[in-house]
Amino acid sequence: MIVVKTYTALLVIVRMSQPPKKEWLEKMERIVDRRWDNKNRWWTVPNQETTLRDFVMHFNNEPVIIEPDLLKKYHWIFENFTVKLPVDSTELIERMKMLMKLNGFSHRTLKAYSLHVKRFLDYSKVLAIQVETQHVEDYLIELIQKNCSHSYVNQALSALKFFMKDTCFRKDIVYQLPRPKKENKLPDVLNYSEVLKILGSLSNIKHKALLYLAYSSGLRVGEIVRLRIRDIDSERMVIHVRQSKGRKDRYTVLSESTLLLLRDYFKKERPEDWLFPGMDRRKHMTERSVQKVFEKAREQAGILKDVSIHSLRHSFATHLLEGGTDIRYIQELLGHQSSKTTEIYTHVSVRDARRIQSPLDRLLQDEGRGKSEKGKI
C-alpha cells in the first residue's frame, strides 16, 4: 500500500509495508527529482503536474491511497489510475496501527485507539469513507449519555481524530468537534491503617512484594510489572523506572522494608530477568494479574472503599505531602510532567485540615463550658 499526500511545497510518497520490494525501489528511482527523507522515512517529490504524471506512469498497477484534496486538484491525471482506498474496517485499523507505530505511540495507546475506532465503526454501521461529522457527534453524545467519564470520551475523540485525519485523510470530519470539559475529580486515598491492613492481608511473598512496591515507591501497575532485576539499585536506594508514561525514564525511592522483602522474595522465587515473571518466565506478569492481587487483598482486609491498586500510588503521594515532603520532589518521584498534575494531592491532603476546628465542635465545647460554669455558681 502506497500513500501520496501533500507536505508543504512537496508531495510525500510513503510505502506502508516494510521492507519495500526491490522493484518498487527501482520504480522510485525512475522518478525525476525524488528525494529520500531519512528522518521521516519517506520519499518527497515536487508538487507539480509533470512529477505526478511520471508517478502515475510507473505506479499505475500499485494499490495507492491519494489524499482527497490532491485527487480533486489533479483529477485529470488520476482518472485512469488504479486508486484503492481500503473499505474493510480491519484493514484500516491495521493501517492506523502502523501509522501510530511510525509516530512513536505507546503500545497501550495503540491498543486503546484501535478499540475506540472499532467501537465507533460498529456503532455507526457505515464504511470509513462514508463517515460524516454527524456520525462522530452522535457517537460521542451516546458515550456521554451512557455516563462514560469525560476523560474516556476525550480519548475516544482523540482516537477518531487520528483515524479520520491521519489514516483516512478526512480532517474535515473531526476538525471542529469540541471536547467535553475535563472533570475535576479527586483521587481515592487510603489512610495509614487501611494501607497496613491491605499490605498485611497477603501471605504470598510475591503478591506482598507487588503491593509493597506500589505503595512505598508510588509506581503505576504497568511500571511494576515491567521492572527488571537490574532496575533495583540497593546501593543508592532507588528504583530506575524505564520508558514509562510519556516514554520517560525516572528514579523513585526504594524503601528499606521493601528492599528486605524483595531479598526474601528473590531467594525463594529466583527470578532471572523480569522482577515479576508471569507463567511464562520469559514474559512479565500481566497488569490484570496484579490488579486481581490487590482486589483479593482489599477484600481480605475488609476495606469497603471503592479503591484500585492505583489508589496505593495516590496514597503514597498524599502521605508524603502530609509528612512535609516538598511537592516538587513528589512530582519527580511520580514522573509528572506538569506540577499541576501533582497539585491535586493538595486538595486530598488533610495536613492543614486537621488544624481547623469544626464550628459544631466549638459550639458544643462552648455549651459544655457554659453548663460547667453555671453549675459552679
Tab-separated table of C-alpha atoms in Angstrom:
chain	number	residue	atom	x	y	z
A	1	MET	CA	0.000	0.000	0.000
A	2	ILE	CA	1.380	3.437	-1.031
A	3	VAL	CA	0.216	6.763	0.393
A	4	VAL	CA	0.572	10.044	-1.525
A	5	LYS	CA	-0.100	13.282	0.344
A	6	THR	CA	0.932	16.943	0.347
A	7	TYR	CA	3.775	18.198	2.532
A	8	THR	CA	4.448	21.981	2.306
A	9	ALA	CA	5.503	22.536	-1.333
A	10	LEU	CA	6.288	18.860	-1.834
A	11	LEU	CA	4.462	15.590	-2.185
A	12	VAL	CA	5.190	12.722	0.163
A	13	ILE	CA	5.253	9.137	-1.043
A	14	VAL	CA	5.173	6.553	1.751
A	15	ARG	CA	5.198	2.791	1.337
A	16	MET	CA	3.267	1.331	4.272
A	17	SER	CA	4.555	-2.254	4.033
A	18	GLN	CA	8.094	-2.989	5.144
A	19	PRO	CA	10.599	-3.731	3.797
A	20	PRO	CA	9.976	-2.189	0.328
A	21	LYS	CA	10.234	-4.528	-2.619
A	22	LYS	CA	13.235	-4.208	-4.922
A	23	GLU	CA	11.063	-3.480	-7.974
A	24	TRP	CA	9.250	-0.731	-6.022
A	25	LEU	CA	12.562	0.994	-5.271
A	26	GLU	CA	13.569	0.660	-8.912
A	27	LYS	CA	10.352	2.442	-9.919
A	28	MET	CA	11.020	5.265	-7.437
A	29	GLU	CA	14.492	5.767	-8.846
A	30	ARG	CA	12.977	6.469	-12.277
A	31	ILE	CA	11.025	9.478	-10.969
A	32	VAL	CA	12.786	12.786	-11.596
A	33	ASP	CA	13.764	14.975	-8.604
A	34	ARG	CA	12.744	12.417	-5.981
A	35	ARG	CA	14.474	12.736	-2.601
A	36	TRP	CA	14.719	10.295	0.326
A	37	ASP	CA	13.906	11.843	3.731
A	38	ASN	CA	15.804	9.621	6.165
A	39	LYS	CA	14.330	11.324	9.249
A	40	ASN	CA	10.691	10.725	8.300
A	41	ARG	CA	11.402	7.548	6.308
A	42	TRP	CA	9.587	8.663	3.168
A	43	TRP	CA	10.220	9.942	-0.352
A	44	THR	CA	9.451	13.507	-1.435
A	45	VAL	CA	8.833	14.757	-4.977
A	46	PRO	CA	7.924	18.219	-6.343
A	47	ASN	CA	4.214	19.045	-6.121
A	48	GLN	CA	3.686	19.575	-9.824
A	49	GLU	CA	1.792	18.003	-12.702
A	50	THR	CA	4.821	16.620	-14.566
A	51	THR	CA	6.035	14.738	-11.477
A	52	LEU	CA	2.598	13.251	-10.860
A	53	ARG	CA	2.328	12.088	-14.458
A	54	ASP	CA	5.708	10.459	-14.006
A	55	PHE	CA	4.478	8.789	-10.824
A	56	VAL	CA	1.259	7.524	-12.458
A	57	MET	CA	3.205	6.082	-15.374
A	58	HIS	CA	5.381	3.930	-13.079
A	59	PHE	CA	2.897	3.054	-10.306
A	60	ASN	CA	-0.398	2.640	-12.133
A	61	ASN	CA	-0.749	-1.003	-11.088
A	62	GLU	CA	0.119	-0.445	-7.409
A	63	PRO	CA	-2.568	-0.120	-4.687
A	64	VAL	CA	-2.332	3.583	-3.793
A	65	ILE	CA	-4.182	5.961	-1.473
A	66	ILE	CA	-4.285	9.526	-2.799
A	67	GLU	CA	-5.059	12.429	-0.480
A	68	PRO	CA	-8.614	13.638	-1.385
A	69	ASP	CA	-7.578	17.296	-1.951
A	70	LEU	CA	-4.746	16.147	-4.195
A	71	LEU	CA	-7.083	13.824	-6.060
A	72	LYS	CA	-9.501	16.691	-6.632
A	73	LYS	CA	-6.771	19.100	-7.787
A	74	TYR	CA	-5.278	16.708	-10.339
A	75	HIS	CA	-8.359	14.641	-11.191
A	76	TRP	CA	-7.496	14.503	-14.927
A	77	ILE	CA	-4.183	12.807	-14.095
A	78	PHE	CA	-5.674	10.220	-11.756
A	79	GLU	CA	-8.914	9.468	-13.636
A	80	ASN	CA	-7.443	6.311	-15.221
A	81	PHE	CA	-5.302	5.449	-12.217
A	82	THR	CA	-5.872	2.354	-10.077
A	83	VAL	CA	-6.636	4.222	-6.845
A	84	LYS	CA	-7.562	1.977	-3.942
A	85	LEU	CA	-8.760	3.102	-0.528
A	86	PRO	CA	-9.379	0.190	1.845
A	87	VAL	CA	-13.022	-0.139	2.832
A	88	ASP	CA	-12.567	-3.067	5.179
A	89	SER	CA	-12.531	-1.849	8.793
A	90	THR	CA	-9.914	-4.379	9.880
A	91	GLU	CA	-7.521	-3.282	7.132
A	92	LEU	CA	-7.998	0.388	8.002
A	93	ILE	CA	-7.404	-0.203	11.712
A	94	GLU	CA	-4.235	-2.156	10.906
A	95	ARG	CA	-3.092	0.749	8.775
A	96	MET	CA	-3.777	3.121	11.657
A	97	LYS	CA	-1.698	0.927	13.990
A	98	MET	CA	1.206	1.079	11.557
A	99	LEU	CA	0.973	4.873	11.362
A	100	MET	CA	0.853	5.094	15.165
A	101	LYS	CA	3.974	2.952	15.439
A	102	LEU	CA	5.744	5.240	12.962
A	103	ASN	CA	4.709	8.206	15.135
A	104	GLY	CA	6.106	6.589	18.300
A	105	PHE	CA	2.820	5.945	20.138
A	106	SER	CA	2.989	3.534	23.075
A	107	HIS	CA	1.545	0.022	22.842
A	108	ARG	CA	-1.099	0.963	25.426
A	109	THR	CA	-2.280	3.980	23.380
A	110	LEU	CA	-2.196	1.949	20.174
A	111	LYS	CA	-4.458	-0.680	21.715
A	112	ALA	CA	-6.843	1.890	23.241
A	113	TYR	CA	-7.207	3.881	19.991
A	114	SER	CA	-7.832	0.715	17.962
A	115	LEU	CA	-10.640	-0.352	20.304
A	116	HIS	CA	-12.212	3.124	20.231
A	117	VAL	CA	-12.261	3.149	16.412
A	118	LYS	CA	-13.684	-0.382	16.235
A	119	ARG	CA	-16.487	0.532	18.680
A	120	PHE	CA	-17.270	3.654	16.655
A	121	LEU	CA	-17.438	1.808	13.324
A	122	ASP	CA	-19.600	-0.926	14.875
A	123	TYR	CA	-21.924	1.744	16.300
A	124	SER	CA	-22.189	3.952	13.186
A	125	LYS	CA	-22.604	0.984	10.779
A	126	VAL	CA	-21.026	2.906	7.886
A	127	LEU	CA	-17.804	2.479	5.955
A	128	ALA	CA	-14.901	4.716	6.962
A	129	ILE	CA	-15.036	6.535	3.622
A	130	GLN	CA	-18.722	7.308	4.296
A	131	VAL	CA	-18.264	8.771	7.782
A	132	GLU	CA	-19.605	12.278	8.292
A	133	THR	CA	-19.262	14.684	11.223
A	134	GLN	CA	-22.785	13.828	12.385
A	135	HIS	CA	-21.814	10.176	12.856
A	136	VAL	CA	-18.976	11.157	15.198
A	137	GLU	CA	-21.157	13.650	17.087
A	138	ASP	CA	-23.900	11.044	17.601
A	139	TYR	CA	-21.363	8.526	18.902
A	140	LEU	CA	-19.796	10.970	21.386
A	141	ILE	CA	-23.245	12.014	22.672
A	142	GLU	CA	-24.099	8.321	23.090
A	143	LEU	CA	-20.967	7.839	25.239
A	144	ILE	CA	-21.865	10.843	27.418
A	145	GLN	CA	-25.441	9.617	27.845
A	146	LYS	CA	-24.064	6.248	28.977
A	147	ASN	CA	-22.263	8.161	31.755
A	148	CYS	CA	-18.798	7.425	30.370
A	149	SER	CA	-16.199	9.642	32.033
A	150	HIS	CA	-15.163	12.794	30.193
A	151	SER	CA	-11.595	11.505	30.013
A	152	TYR	CA	-12.879	8.367	28.239
A	153	VAL	CA	-14.878	10.483	25.763
A	154	ASN	CA	-11.848	12.703	25.176
A	155	GLN	CA	-9.690	9.675	24.423
A	156	ALA	CA	-12.337	8.352	22.025
A	157	LEU	CA	-12.338	11.709	20.219
A	158	SER	CA	-8.523	11.718	20.017
A	159	ALA	CA	-8.613	8.209	18.525
A	160	LEU	CA	-11.224	9.201	15.944
A	161	LYS	CA	-9.319	12.366	15.050
A	162	PHE	CA	-6.166	10.370	14.370
A	163	PHE	CA	-8.133	7.756	12.444
A	164	MET	CA	-10.026	10.203	10.238
A	165	LYS	CA	-7.257	12.779	9.750
A	166	ASP	CA	-4.096	10.676	9.530
A	167	THR	CA	-5.446	7.323	8.353
A	168	CYS	CA	-8.311	8.307	6.034
A	169	PHE	CA	-7.209	11.874	5.146
A	170	ARG	CA	-10.608	13.196	6.308
A	171	LYS	CA	-9.547	16.031	8.623
A	172	ASP	CA	-12.721	17.948	7.759
A	173	ILE	CA	-14.772	15.374	9.697
A	174	VAL	CA	-13.380	15.987	13.179
A	175	TYR	CA	-11.572	19.320	12.851
A	176	GLN	CA	-14.019	21.496	14.818
A	177	LEU	CA	-15.560	18.960	17.187
A	178	PRO	CA	-15.454	20.267	20.796
A	179	ARG	CA	-14.082	18.240	23.694
A	180	PRO	CA	-16.061	17.614	26.887
A	181	LYS	CA	-14.949	19.786	29.771
A	182	LYS	CA	-12.412	17.979	31.936
A	183	GLU	CA	-13.931	16.636	35.148
A	184	ASN	CA	-12.465	17.859	38.409
A	185	LYS	CA	-12.285	14.593	40.352
A	186	LEU	CA	-10.187	13.925	43.430
A	187	PRO	CA	-8.279	10.633	43.668
A	188	ASP	CA	-9.313	7.921	46.113
A	189	VAL	CA	-6.846	7.721	49.010
A	190	LEU	CA	-6.379	5.118	51.731
A	191	ASN	CA	-5.435	6.141	55.261
A	192	TYR	CA	-2.394	4.683	57.025
A	193	SER	CA	-4.271	1.929	58.863
A	194	GLU	CA	-6.049	0.836	55.676
A	195	VAL	CA	-2.721	0.581	53.840
A	196	LEU	CA	-1.289	-1.553	56.661
A	197	LYS	CA	-4.337	-3.835	56.620
A	198	ILE	CA	-4.013	-4.377	52.859
A	199	LEU	CA	-0.244	-4.989	52.969
A	200	GLY	CA	-0.642	-7.389	55.892
A	201	SER	CA	-3.519	-9.374	54.417
A	202	LEU	CA	-1.451	-11.455	51.994
A	203	SER	CA	0.819	-14.390	52.794
A	204	ASN	CA	2.150	-14.962	49.257
A	205	ILE	CA	5.551	-13.233	49.226
A	206	LYS	CA	5.372	-12.351	45.525
A	207	HIS	CA	1.961	-10.741	45.915
A	208	LYS	CA	3.114	-8.891	49.021
A	209	ALA	CA	6.204	-7.573	47.184
A	210	LEU	CA	3.993	-6.251	44.382
A	211	LEU	CA	1.817	-4.208	46.743
A	212	TYR	CA	4.767	-3.044	48.841
A	213	LEU	CA	6.323	-1.567	45.699
A	214	ALA	CA	3.062	0.041	44.571
A	215	TYR	CA	2.720	1.949	47.846
A	216	SER	CA	6.311	2.510	49.014
A	217	SER	CA	7.553	3.801	45.636
A	218	GLY	CA	4.375	5.259	44.108
A	219	LEU	CA	4.608	3.085	40.998
A	220	ARG	CA	1.930	2.584	38.367
A	221	VAL	CA	0.843	-1.015	37.866
A	222	GLY	CA	2.338	-1.004	34.366
A	223	GLU	CA	5.661	0.132	35.807
A	224	ILE	CA	5.698	-2.577	38.470
A	225	VAL	CA	5.212	-5.491	36.067
A	226	ARG	CA	7.892	-4.158	33.713
A	227	LEU	CA	10.603	-3.856	36.358
A	228	ARG	CA	13.737	-5.873	35.734
A	229	ILE	CA	16.125	-7.041	38.432
A	230	ARG	CA	18.744	-4.539	37.276
A	231	ASP	CA	16.311	-1.662	37.939
A	232	ILE	CA	16.563	-2.158	41.720
A	233	ASP	CA	19.577	-0.131	42.909
A	234	SER	CA	20.104	-1.189	46.519
A	235	GLU	CA	23.277	0.915	46.958
A	236	ARG	CA	21.612	4.203	46.048
A	237	MET	CA	18.234	3.022	47.403
A	238	VAL	CA	16.373	4.000	44.241
A	239	ILE	CA	14.339	2.257	41.553
A	240	HIS	CA	15.013	3.042	37.896
A	241	VAL	CA	11.681	3.314	36.071
A	242	ARG	CA	12.394	2.981	32.358
A	243	GLN	CA	10.362	4.411	29.479
A	244	SER	CA	7.141	4.825	31.393
A	245	LYS	CA	4.217	7.114	30.561
A	246	GLY	CA	5.305	9.676	28.002
A	247	ARG	CA	8.329	7.484	27.194
A	248	LYS	CA	10.314	8.978	30.062
A	249	ASP	CA	12.827	7.486	32.483
A	250	ARG	CA	12.876	8.478	36.145
A	251	TYR	CA	14.097	7.368	39.564
A	252	THR	CA	11.883	6.846	42.578
A	253	VAL	CA	12.571	5.942	46.186
A	254	LEU	CA	13.276	2.373	47.342
A	255	SER	CA	12.209	1.824	50.950
A	256	GLU	CA	14.338	-0.290	53.301
A	257	SER	CA	11.424	-2.528	54.313
A	258	THR	CA	10.563	-3.156	50.652
A	259	LEU	CA	14.195	-3.999	49.883
A	260	LEU	CA	14.272	-6.584	52.697
A	261	LEU	CA	11.057	-8.136	51.402
A	262	LEU	CA	12.412	-8.192	47.831
A	263	ARG	CA	15.539	-10.001	49.014
A	264	ASP	CA	13.424	-12.704	50.683
A	265	TYR	CA	11.281	-12.926	47.559
A	266	PHE	CA	14.365	-13.229	45.351
A	267	LYS	CA	15.779	-16.092	47.444
A	268	LYS	CA	12.513	-18.045	47.194
A	269	GLU	CA	11.415	-17.308	43.619
A	270	ARG	CA	14.778	-16.805	41.858
A	271	PRO	CA	13.580	-14.504	39.028
A	272	GLU	CA	16.093	-14.296	36.174
A	273	ASP	CA	15.316	-11.114	34.219
A	274	TRP	CA	11.851	-9.738	34.943
A	275	LEU	CA	11.461	-8.988	38.640
A	276	PHE	CA	7.931	-10.396	38.483
A	277	PRO	CA	7.775	-13.020	35.704
A	278	GLY	CA	4.479	-14.485	34.555
A	279	MET	CA	3.569	-18.120	33.988
A	280	ASP	CA	5.893	-17.977	31.003
A	281	ARG	CA	9.047	-16.790	32.767
A	282	ARG	CA	10.271	-15.148	29.576
A	283	LYS	CA	7.451	-12.608	29.975
A	284	HIS	CA	6.447	-10.328	32.829
A	285	MET	CA	3.207	-10.608	34.800
A	286	THR	CA	0.148	-9.001	33.279
A	287	GLU	CA	-1.301	-5.821	34.768
A	288	ARG	CA	-4.633	-7.568	35.237
A	289	SER	CA	-2.977	-10.233	37.407
A	290	VAL	CA	-1.608	-7.551	39.742
A	291	GLN	CA	-4.989	-5.821	39.875
A	292	LYS	CA	-6.551	-9.121	40.956
A	293	VAL	CA	-3.912	-9.444	43.693
A	294	PHE	CA	-4.945	-6.030	45.040
A	295	GLU	CA	-8.663	-6.820	44.832
A	296	LYS	CA	-8.119	-10.002	46.822
A	297	ALA	CA	-6.048	-8.132	49.438
A	298	ARG	CA	-8.688	-5.407	49.755
A	299	GLU	CA	-11.426	-7.973	50.350
A	300	GLN	CA	-9.381	-9.879	52.929
A	301	ALA	CA	-8.554	-6.604	54.694
A	302	GLY	CA	-12.255	-5.696	54.848
A	303	ILE	CA	-11.777	-2.354	53.068
A	304	LEU	CA	-15.137	-1.093	51.789
A	305	LYS	CA	-13.832	1.937	49.897
A	306	ASP	CA	-14.117	1.761	46.094
A	307	VAL	CA	-10.360	1.749	45.506
A	308	SER	CA	-7.996	0.132	42.990
A	309	ILE	CA	-4.299	-0.655	43.030
A	310	HIS	CA	-3.695	2.837	41.582
A	311	SER	CA	-5.035	4.175	44.884
A	312	LEU	CA	-1.792	2.981	46.521
A	313	ARG	CA	0.082	5.413	44.254
A	314	HIS	CA	-2.332	8.204	45.219
A	315	SER	CA	-1.881	7.287	48.888
A	316	PHE	CA	1.917	7.364	48.513
A	317	ALA	CA	1.802	10.929	47.171
A	318	THR	CA	-0.758	12.149	49.704
A	319	HIS	CA	1.059	10.658	52.703
A	320	LEU	CA	4.367	12.191	51.541
A	321	LEU	CA	2.697	15.587	51.273
A	322	GLU	CA	1.137	15.232	54.715
A	323	GLY	CA	4.557	14.244	56.044
A	324	GLY	CA	6.037	17.543	54.860
A	325	THR	CA	7.753	16.475	51.616
A	326	ASP	CA	8.074	19.318	49.095
A	327	ILE	CA	5.568	18.928	46.258
A	328	ARG	CA	8.361	19.404	43.679
A	329	TYR	CA	10.080	16.233	44.929
A	330	ILE	CA	6.785	14.358	44.846
A	331	GLN	CA	6.329	15.475	41.230
A	332	GLU	CA	9.733	13.993	40.329
A	333	LEU	CA	9.045	10.719	42.149
A	334	LEU	CA	5.685	10.295	40.404
A	335	GLY	CA	7.034	11.268	36.998
A	336	HIS	CA	4.508	14.041	36.391
A	337	GLN	CA	5.438	16.360	33.529
A	338	SER	CA	3.423	19.242	34.962
A	339	SER	CA	3.310	20.365	38.592
A	340	LYS	CA	-0.433	20.992	38.131
A	341	THR	CA	-0.977	17.231	37.981
A	342	THR	CA	0.769	16.796	41.328
A	343	GLU	CA	-1.046	19.732	42.927
A	344	ILE	CA	-4.269	17.715	43.001
A	345	TYR	CA	-2.896	15.991	46.125
A	346	THR	CA	-3.006	19.299	47.992
A	347	HIS	CA	-6.803	19.013	47.765
A	348	VAL	CA	-6.736	15.482	49.187
A	349	SER	CA	-4.248	16.046	51.986
A	350	VAL	CA	-5.699	16.594	55.482
A	351	ARG	CA	-2.464	18.045	56.874
A	352	ASP	CA	-3.878	21.561	57.156
A	353	ALA	CA	-7.499	20.461	57.622
A	354	ARG	CA	-6.575	18.820	60.933
A	355	ARG	CA	-5.674	22.218	62.335
A	356	ILE	CA	-9.127	23.591	61.593
A	357	GLN	CA	-11.787	23.032	64.227
A	358	SER	CA	-15.317	22.379	63.028
A	359	PRO	CA	-17.772	25.082	64.203
A	360	LEU	CA	-20.004	22.297	65.591
A	361	ASP	CA	-17.210	21.075	67.895
A	362	ARG	CA	-16.529	24.638	69.035
A	363	LEU	CA	-20.246	25.222	69.625
A	364	LEU	CA	-20.637	22.051	71.690
A	365	GLN	CA	-17.465	22.821	73.659
A	366	ASP	CA	-18.720	26.326	74.465
A	367	GLU	CA	-22.106	24.926	75.521
A	368	GLY	CA	-20.428	22.359	77.784
A	369	ARG	CA	-18.169	25.024	79.248
A	370	GLY	CA	-21.210	27.242	79.916
A	371	LYS	CA	-23.042	24.448	81.742
A	372	SER	CA	-19.951	23.718	83.803
A	373	GLU	CA	-19.580	27.343	84.857
A	374	LYS	CA	-23.302	27.587	85.639
A	375	GLY	CA	-23.024	24.546	87.932
A	376	LYS	CA	-20.258	26.234	89.929
A	377	ILE	CA	-22.374	29.254	90.790
